[in-house]
N, CA and C atoms as an extended XYZ file, in Angstrom:
291
Properties=species:S:1:pos:R:3:atomname:S:1:resname:S:1:resid:I:1 pbc="F F F"
N         0.835       -1.192        0.000 N   MET     1
C         0.000        0.000        0.000 CA  MET     1
C         0.881        1.257        0.000 C   MET     1
N         0.564        2.178       -0.891 N   ARG     2
C         1.332        3.424       -0.976 CA  ARG     2
C         1.074        4.309        0.225 C   ARG     2
N         2.106        4.985        0.648 N   LYS     3
C         1.959        5.953        1.725 CA  LYS     3
C         1.103        7.111        1.233 C   LYS     3
N         0.412        7.747        2.158 N   ARG     4
C        -0.453        8.884        1.813 CA  ARG     4
C         0.359       10.029        1.217 C   ARG     4
N         1.578       10.216        1.678 N   LEU     5
C         2.430       11.286        1.153 CA  LEU     5
C         2.759       11.035       -0.319 C   LEU     5
N         3.016        9.788       -0.670 N   GLU     6
C         3.295        9.459       -2.071 CA  GLU     6
C         2.083        9.714       -2.949 C   GLU     6
N         0.898        9.451       -2.434 N   ILE     7
C        -0.328        9.714       -3.188 CA  ILE     7
C        -0.551       11.222       -3.328 C   ILE     7
N        -0.284       11.969       -2.264 N   LEU     8
C        -0.484       13.423       -2.293 CA  LEU     8
C         0.397       14.121       -3.323 C   LEU     8
N         1.562       13.584       -3.598 N   ARG     9
C         2.441       14.258       -4.569 CA  ARG     9
C         1.795       14.336       -5.946 C   ARG     9
N         0.888       13.420       -6.254 N   ASP    10
C         0.164       13.476       -7.530 CA  ASP    10
C        -0.791       14.671       -7.593 C   ASP    10
N        -1.224       15.165       -6.444 N   TYR    11
C        -2.141       16.305       -6.383 CA  TYR    11
C        -1.424       17.646       -6.534 C   TYR    11
N        -0.125       17.662       -6.321 N   PHE    12
C         0.631       18.909       -6.330 CA  PHE    12
C         1.796       18.800       -7.313 C   PHE    12
N         1.527       19.040       -8.593 N   PRO    13
C         2.548       18.829       -9.631 CA  PRO    13
C         3.739       19.780       -9.560 C   PRO    13
N         3.619       20.891       -8.866 N   THR    14
C         4.745       21.832       -8.788 CA  THR    14
C         5.663       21.533       -7.611 C   THR    14
N         5.320       20.539       -6.809 N   ALA    15
C         6.108       20.199       -5.626 CA  ALA    15
C         7.183       19.179       -5.962 C   ALA    15
N         8.147       19.083       -5.071 N   VAL    16
C         9.227       18.112       -5.188 CA  VAL    16
C         9.042       17.091       -4.062 C   VAL    16
N         9.111       15.826       -4.412 N   TYR    17
C         9.032       14.767       -3.412 CA  TYR    17
C        10.444       14.299       -3.111 C   TYR    17
N        10.856       14.413       -1.854 N   THR    18
C        12.229       14.084       -1.475 CA  THR    18
C        12.386       12.656       -0.965 C   THR    18
N        11.288       11.938       -0.851 N   GLY    19
C        11.312       10.622       -0.235 CA  GLY    19
C        10.934       10.692        1.230 C   GLY    19
N        11.119       11.846        1.823 N   ARG    20
C        10.747       12.098        3.215 CA  ARG    20
C         9.649       13.143        3.325 C   ARG    20
N         9.603       14.055        2.346 N   ALA    21
C         8.669       15.182        2.417 CA  ALA    21
C         8.273       15.618        1.008 C   ALA    21
N         7.152       16.330        0.944 N   ILE    22
C         6.764       17.049       -0.266 CA  ILE    22
C         7.094       18.508        0.016 C   ILE    22
N         7.822       19.150       -0.899 N   VAL    23
C         8.319       20.505       -0.654 CA  VAL    23
C         7.903       21.432       -1.790 C   VAL    23
N         7.397       22.608       -1.408 N   PHE    24
C         7.104       23.699       -2.334 CA  PHE    24
C         8.014       24.850       -1.933 C   PHE    24
N         8.715       25.426       -2.884 N   ILE    25
C         9.610       26.544       -2.566 CA  ILE    25
C         9.344       27.697       -3.528 C   ILE    25
N         9.247       28.892       -2.949 N   SER    26
C         9.208       30.112       -3.754 CA  SER    26
C        10.331       31.003       -3.239 C   SER    26
N        10.429       32.193       -3.780 N   GLU    27
C        11.503       33.089       -3.339 CA  GLU    27
C        11.365       33.485       -1.882 C   GLU    27
N        10.125       33.565       -1.369 N   GLU    28
C         9.939       34.032        0.001 CA  GLU    28
C         9.392       32.994        0.969 C   GLU    28
N         8.923       31.854        0.485 N   THR    29
C         8.355       30.849        1.383 CA  THR    29
C         8.782       29.436        1.001 C   THR    29
N         8.656       28.569        1.991 N   ARG    30
C         8.876       27.140        1.799 CA  ARG    30
C         7.751       26.434        2.555 C   ARG    30
N         7.146       25.449        1.921 N   VAL    31
C         6.093       24.651        2.547 CA  VAL    31
C         6.539       23.204        2.482 C   VAL    31
N         6.415       22.515        3.598 N   GLU    32
C         6.878       21.135        3.672 CA  GLU    32
C         5.774       20.256        4.260 C   GLU    32
N         5.434       19.173        3.559 N   LEU    33
C         4.464       18.203        4.037 CA  LEU    33
C         5.204       16.941        4.446 C   LEU    33
N         4.961       16.468        5.657 N   THR    34
C         5.551       15.220        6.127 CA  THR    34
C         4.448       14.316        6.656 C   THR    34
N         4.697       13.010        6.581 N   GLU    35
C         3.716       12.030        7.040 CA  GLU    35
C         4.206       11.401        8.339 C   GLU    35
N         3.301       11.301        9.305 N   HIS    36
C         3.633       10.721       10.597 CA  HIS    36
C         2.849        9.428       10.764 C   HIS    36
N         3.558        8.315       10.747 N   THR    37
C         2.924        7.000       10.761 CA  THR    37
C         3.105        6.264       12.083 C   THR    37
N         3.785        6.878       13.056 N   HIS    38
C         4.027        6.225       14.348 CA  HIS    38
C         3.676        7.189       15.476 C   HIS    38
N         3.378        6.641       16.615 N   GLY    39
C         3.187        7.449       17.807 CA  GLY    39
C         1.821        8.088       17.898 C   GLY    39
N         1.760        9.182       18.625 N   SER    40
C         0.493        9.837       18.941 CA  SER    40
C        -0.146       10.539       17.747 C   SER    40
N         0.587       10.671       16.637 N   LEU    41
C         0.021       11.344       15.469 CA  LEU    41
C        -0.692       10.390       14.510 C   LEU    41
N        -0.858        9.128       14.898 N   VAL    42
C        -1.612        8.167       14.095 CA  VAL    42
C        -2.980        7.999       14.741 C   VAL    42
N        -4.017        8.120       13.934 N   LEU    43
C        -5.379        7.990       14.448 CA  LEU    43
C        -5.685        6.539       14.812 C   LEU    43
N        -6.720        6.342       15.603 N   SER    44
C        -7.074        4.999       16.060 CA  SER    44
C        -7.415        4.054       14.901 C   SER    44
N        -7.850        4.605       13.763 N   ASN    45
C        -8.173        3.766       12.602 CA  ASN    45
C        -6.945        3.519       11.719 C   ASN    45
N        -5.755        3.932       12.190 N   GLY    46
C        -4.518        3.684       11.460 CA  GLY    46
C        -4.155        4.742       10.432 C   GLY    46
N        -4.961        5.784       10.295 N   VAL    47
C        -4.691        6.855        9.329 CA  VAL    47
C        -3.574        7.736        9.856 C   VAL    47
N        -2.572        7.946        9.024 N   SER    48
C        -1.442        8.784        9.419 CA  SER    48
C        -1.809       10.262        9.334 C   SER    48
N        -1.090       11.050       10.097 N   THR    49
C        -1.265       12.496       10.095 CA  THR    49
C        -0.294       13.114        9.098 C   THR    49
N        -0.774       14.103        8.352 N   ILE    50
C         0.082       14.877        7.462 CA  ILE    50
C         0.323       16.228        8.137 C   ILE    50
N         1.593       16.540        8.389 N   ARG    51
C         1.951       17.826        8.996 CA  ARG    51
C         2.411       18.764        7.893 C   ARG    51
N         1.825       19.957        7.870 N   VAL    52
C         2.185       20.999        6.914 CA  VAL    52
C         2.909       22.090        7.690 C   VAL    52
N         4.183       22.285        7.343 N   ARG    53
C         4.997       23.305        8.011 CA  ARG    53
C         5.281       24.441        7.049 C   ARG    53
N         5.143       25.660        7.566 N   LEU    54
C         5.375       26.869        6.778 CA  LEU    54
C         6.681       27.516        7.229 C   LEU    54
N         7.478       27.928        6.272 N   PHE    55
C         8.743       28.608        6.540 CA  PHE    55
C         8.734       29.934        5.788 C   PHE    55
N         9.324       30.948        6.382 N   SER    56
C         9.482       32.225        5.692 CA  SER    56
C        10.957       32.556        5.607 C   SER    56
N        11.302       33.307        4.582 N   LYS    57
C        12.707       33.645        4.356 CA  LYS    57
C        13.066       34.919        5.118 C   LYS    57
N        14.143       34.842        5.868 N   GLU    58
C        14.649       36.002        6.579 CA  GLU    58
C        15.565       36.810        5.664 C   GLU    58
N        15.952       37.973        6.118 N   ALA    59
C        16.849       38.837        5.347 CA  ALA    59
C        18.178       38.136        5.052 C   ALA    59
N        18.595       37.227        5.934 N   SER    60
C        19.849       36.498        5.746 CA  SER    60
C        19.761       35.449        4.637 C   SER    60
N        18.536       35.188        4.162 N   GLY    61
C        18.343       34.182        3.130 CA  GLY    61
C        17.977       32.808        3.670 C   GLY    61
N        17.992       32.667        4.990 N   GLU    62
C        17.646       31.403        5.637 CA  GLU    62
C        16.125       31.287        5.767 C   GLU    62
N        15.602       30.066        5.576 N   PHE    63
C        14.189       29.802        5.819 CA  PHE    63
C        14.005       29.447        7.290 C   PHE    63
N        13.077       30.118        7.951 N   VAL    64
C        12.811       29.911        9.367 CA  VAL    64
C        11.384       29.391        9.521 C   VAL    64
N        11.256       28.303       10.304 N   GLN    65
C         9.935       27.712       10.474 CA  GLN    65
C         9.030       28.623       11.271 C   GLN    65
N         7.822       28.711       10.797 N   GLY    66
C         6.784       29.454       11.488 CA  GLY    66
C         5.720       28.488       11.966 C   GLY    66
N         4.517       28.678       11.496 N   HIS    67
C         3.358       27.887       11.912 CA  HIS    67
C         3.372       26.506       11.269 C   HIS    67
N         2.743       25.551       11.922 N   TYR    68
C         2.480       24.259       11.295 CA  TYR    68
C         1.071       23.820       11.657 C   TYR    68
N         0.514       22.958       10.842 N   GLU    69
C        -0.831       22.437       11.068 CA  GLU    69
C        -0.830       20.949       10.750 C   GLU    69
N        -1.548       20.165       11.571 N   ASP    70
C        -1.683       18.731       11.346 CA  ASP    70
C        -3.032       18.443       10.707 C   ASP    70
N        -3.025       17.610        9.674 N   PHE    71
C        -4.240       17.221        8.963 CA  PHE    71
C        -4.476       15.734        9.166 C   PHE    71
N        -5.693       15.388        9.586 N   GLU    72
C        -6.023       14.009        9.915 CA  GLU    72
C        -7.212       13.489        9.114 C   GLU    72
N        -7.492       14.087        7.981 N   LEU    73
C        -8.622       13.661        7.155 CA  LEU    73
C        -8.312       12.326        6.490 C   LEU    73
N        -9.265       11.424        6.512 N   GLU    74
C        -9.048       10.086        5.955 CA  GLU    74
C        -9.116       10.078        4.432 C   GLU    74
N       -10.098       10.781        3.855 N   ASP    75
C       -10.258       10.793        2.395 CA  ASP    75
C        -9.147       11.622        1.759 C   ASP    75
N        -8.409       11.011        0.854 N   ILE    76
C        -7.223       11.654        0.272 CA  ILE    76
C        -7.581       12.889       -0.558 C   ILE    76
N        -8.716       12.870       -1.246 N   SER    77
C        -9.133       14.042       -2.030 CA  SER    77
C        -9.480       15.212       -1.124 C   SER    77
N       -10.209       14.930       -0.047 N   ASP    78
C       -10.527       15.979        0.927 CA  ASP    78
C        -9.251       16.520        1.567 C   ASP    78
N        -8.351       15.619        1.903 N   LEU    79
C        -7.080       16.005        2.510 CA  LEU    79
C        -6.301       16.943        1.597 C   LEU    79
N        -6.167       16.577        0.340 N   ALA    80
C        -5.428       17.416       -0.623 CA  ALA    80
C        -6.082       18.781       -0.777 C   ALA    80
N        -7.402       18.803       -0.855 N   GLY    81
C        -8.119       20.073       -1.013 CA  GLY    81
C        -7.952       20.993        0.179 C   GLY    81
N        -8.021       20.443        1.375 N   GLU    82
C        -7.868       21.260        2.582 CA  GLU    82
C        -6.432       21.753        2.744 C   GLU    82
N        -5.463       20.916        2.415 N   ILE    83
C        -4.070       21.353        2.458 CA  ILE    83
C        -3.848       22.484        1.467 C   ILE    83
N        -4.382       22.330        0.260 N   GLU    84
C        -4.235       23.370       -0.753 CA  GLU    84
C        -4.828       24.690       -0.275 C   GLU    84
N        -6.023       24.663        0.305 N   LYS    85
C        -6.657       25.889        0.811 CA  LYS    85
C        -5.831       26.507        1.939 C   LYS    85
N        -5.371       25.673        2.863 N   PHE    86
C        -4.575       26.166        3.991 CA  PHE    86
C        -3.328       26.896        3.508 C   PHE    86
N        -2.597       26.250        2.617 N   VAL    87
C        -1.349       26.847        2.130 CA  VAL    87
C        -1.644       28.105        1.319 C   VAL    87
N        -2.673       28.056        0.494 N   GLN    88
C        -3.011       29.219       -0.336 CA  GLN    88
C        -3.325       30.429        0.541 C   GLN    88
N        -4.101       30.242        1.591 N   PHE    89
C        -4.419       31.367        2.473 CA  PHE    89
C        -3.224       31.792        3.308 C   PHE    89
N        -2.393       30.846        3.718 N   ALA    90
C        -1.246       31.162        4.574 CA  ALA    90
C        -0.145       31.909        3.832 C   ALA    90
N         0.132       31.517        2.584 N   VAL    91
C         1.232       32.155        1.868 CA  VAL    91
C         0.758       33.070        0.742 C   VAL    91
N        -0.543       33.058        0.471 N   GLY    92
C        -1.083       33.963       -0.543 CA  GLY    92
C        -0.802       33.548       -1.971 C   GLY    92
N        -0.537       32.250       -2.187 N   LYS    93
C        -0.255       31.761       -3.527 CA  LYS    93
C        -0.916       30.422       -3.762 C   LYS    93
N        -1.246       30.161       -5.005 N   ASN    94
C        -1.784       28.862       -5.396 CA  ASN    94
C        -0.605       27.915       -5.573 C   ASN    94
N        -0.572       26.844       -4.795 N   ILE    95
C         0.577       25.922       -4.835 CA  ILE    95
C         0.506       24.940       -5.996 C   ILE    95
N        -0.582       24.963       -6.762 N   LYS    96
C        -0.690       24.044       -7.892 CA  LYS    96
C        -0.175       24.684       -9.179 C   LYS    96
N         0.225       25.942       -9.122 N   GLU    97
C         0.722       26.637      -10.316 CA  GLU    97
C         2.225       26.764      -10.265 C   GLU    97
């Protein structure tokens, strides 16, 4: 069975899949999606949590982590849609373009 993160990369064609994370990078922001399959971030039905972390670029050129949000939706289409909306509102850009 494919990991949810591997399936999500099909929903975001402009992202890069590193094997550990799905990453979107622009000149001023970085968005990283990671899958948590162990511990307290796994739901009782076995569904893994997808963590979306937002980074902003400082004057030094370094990306610094800001807010993050955990998504626990079981349906992969709903999950992708909600992640897309979250990132779009948080960084002000459509991540599918």
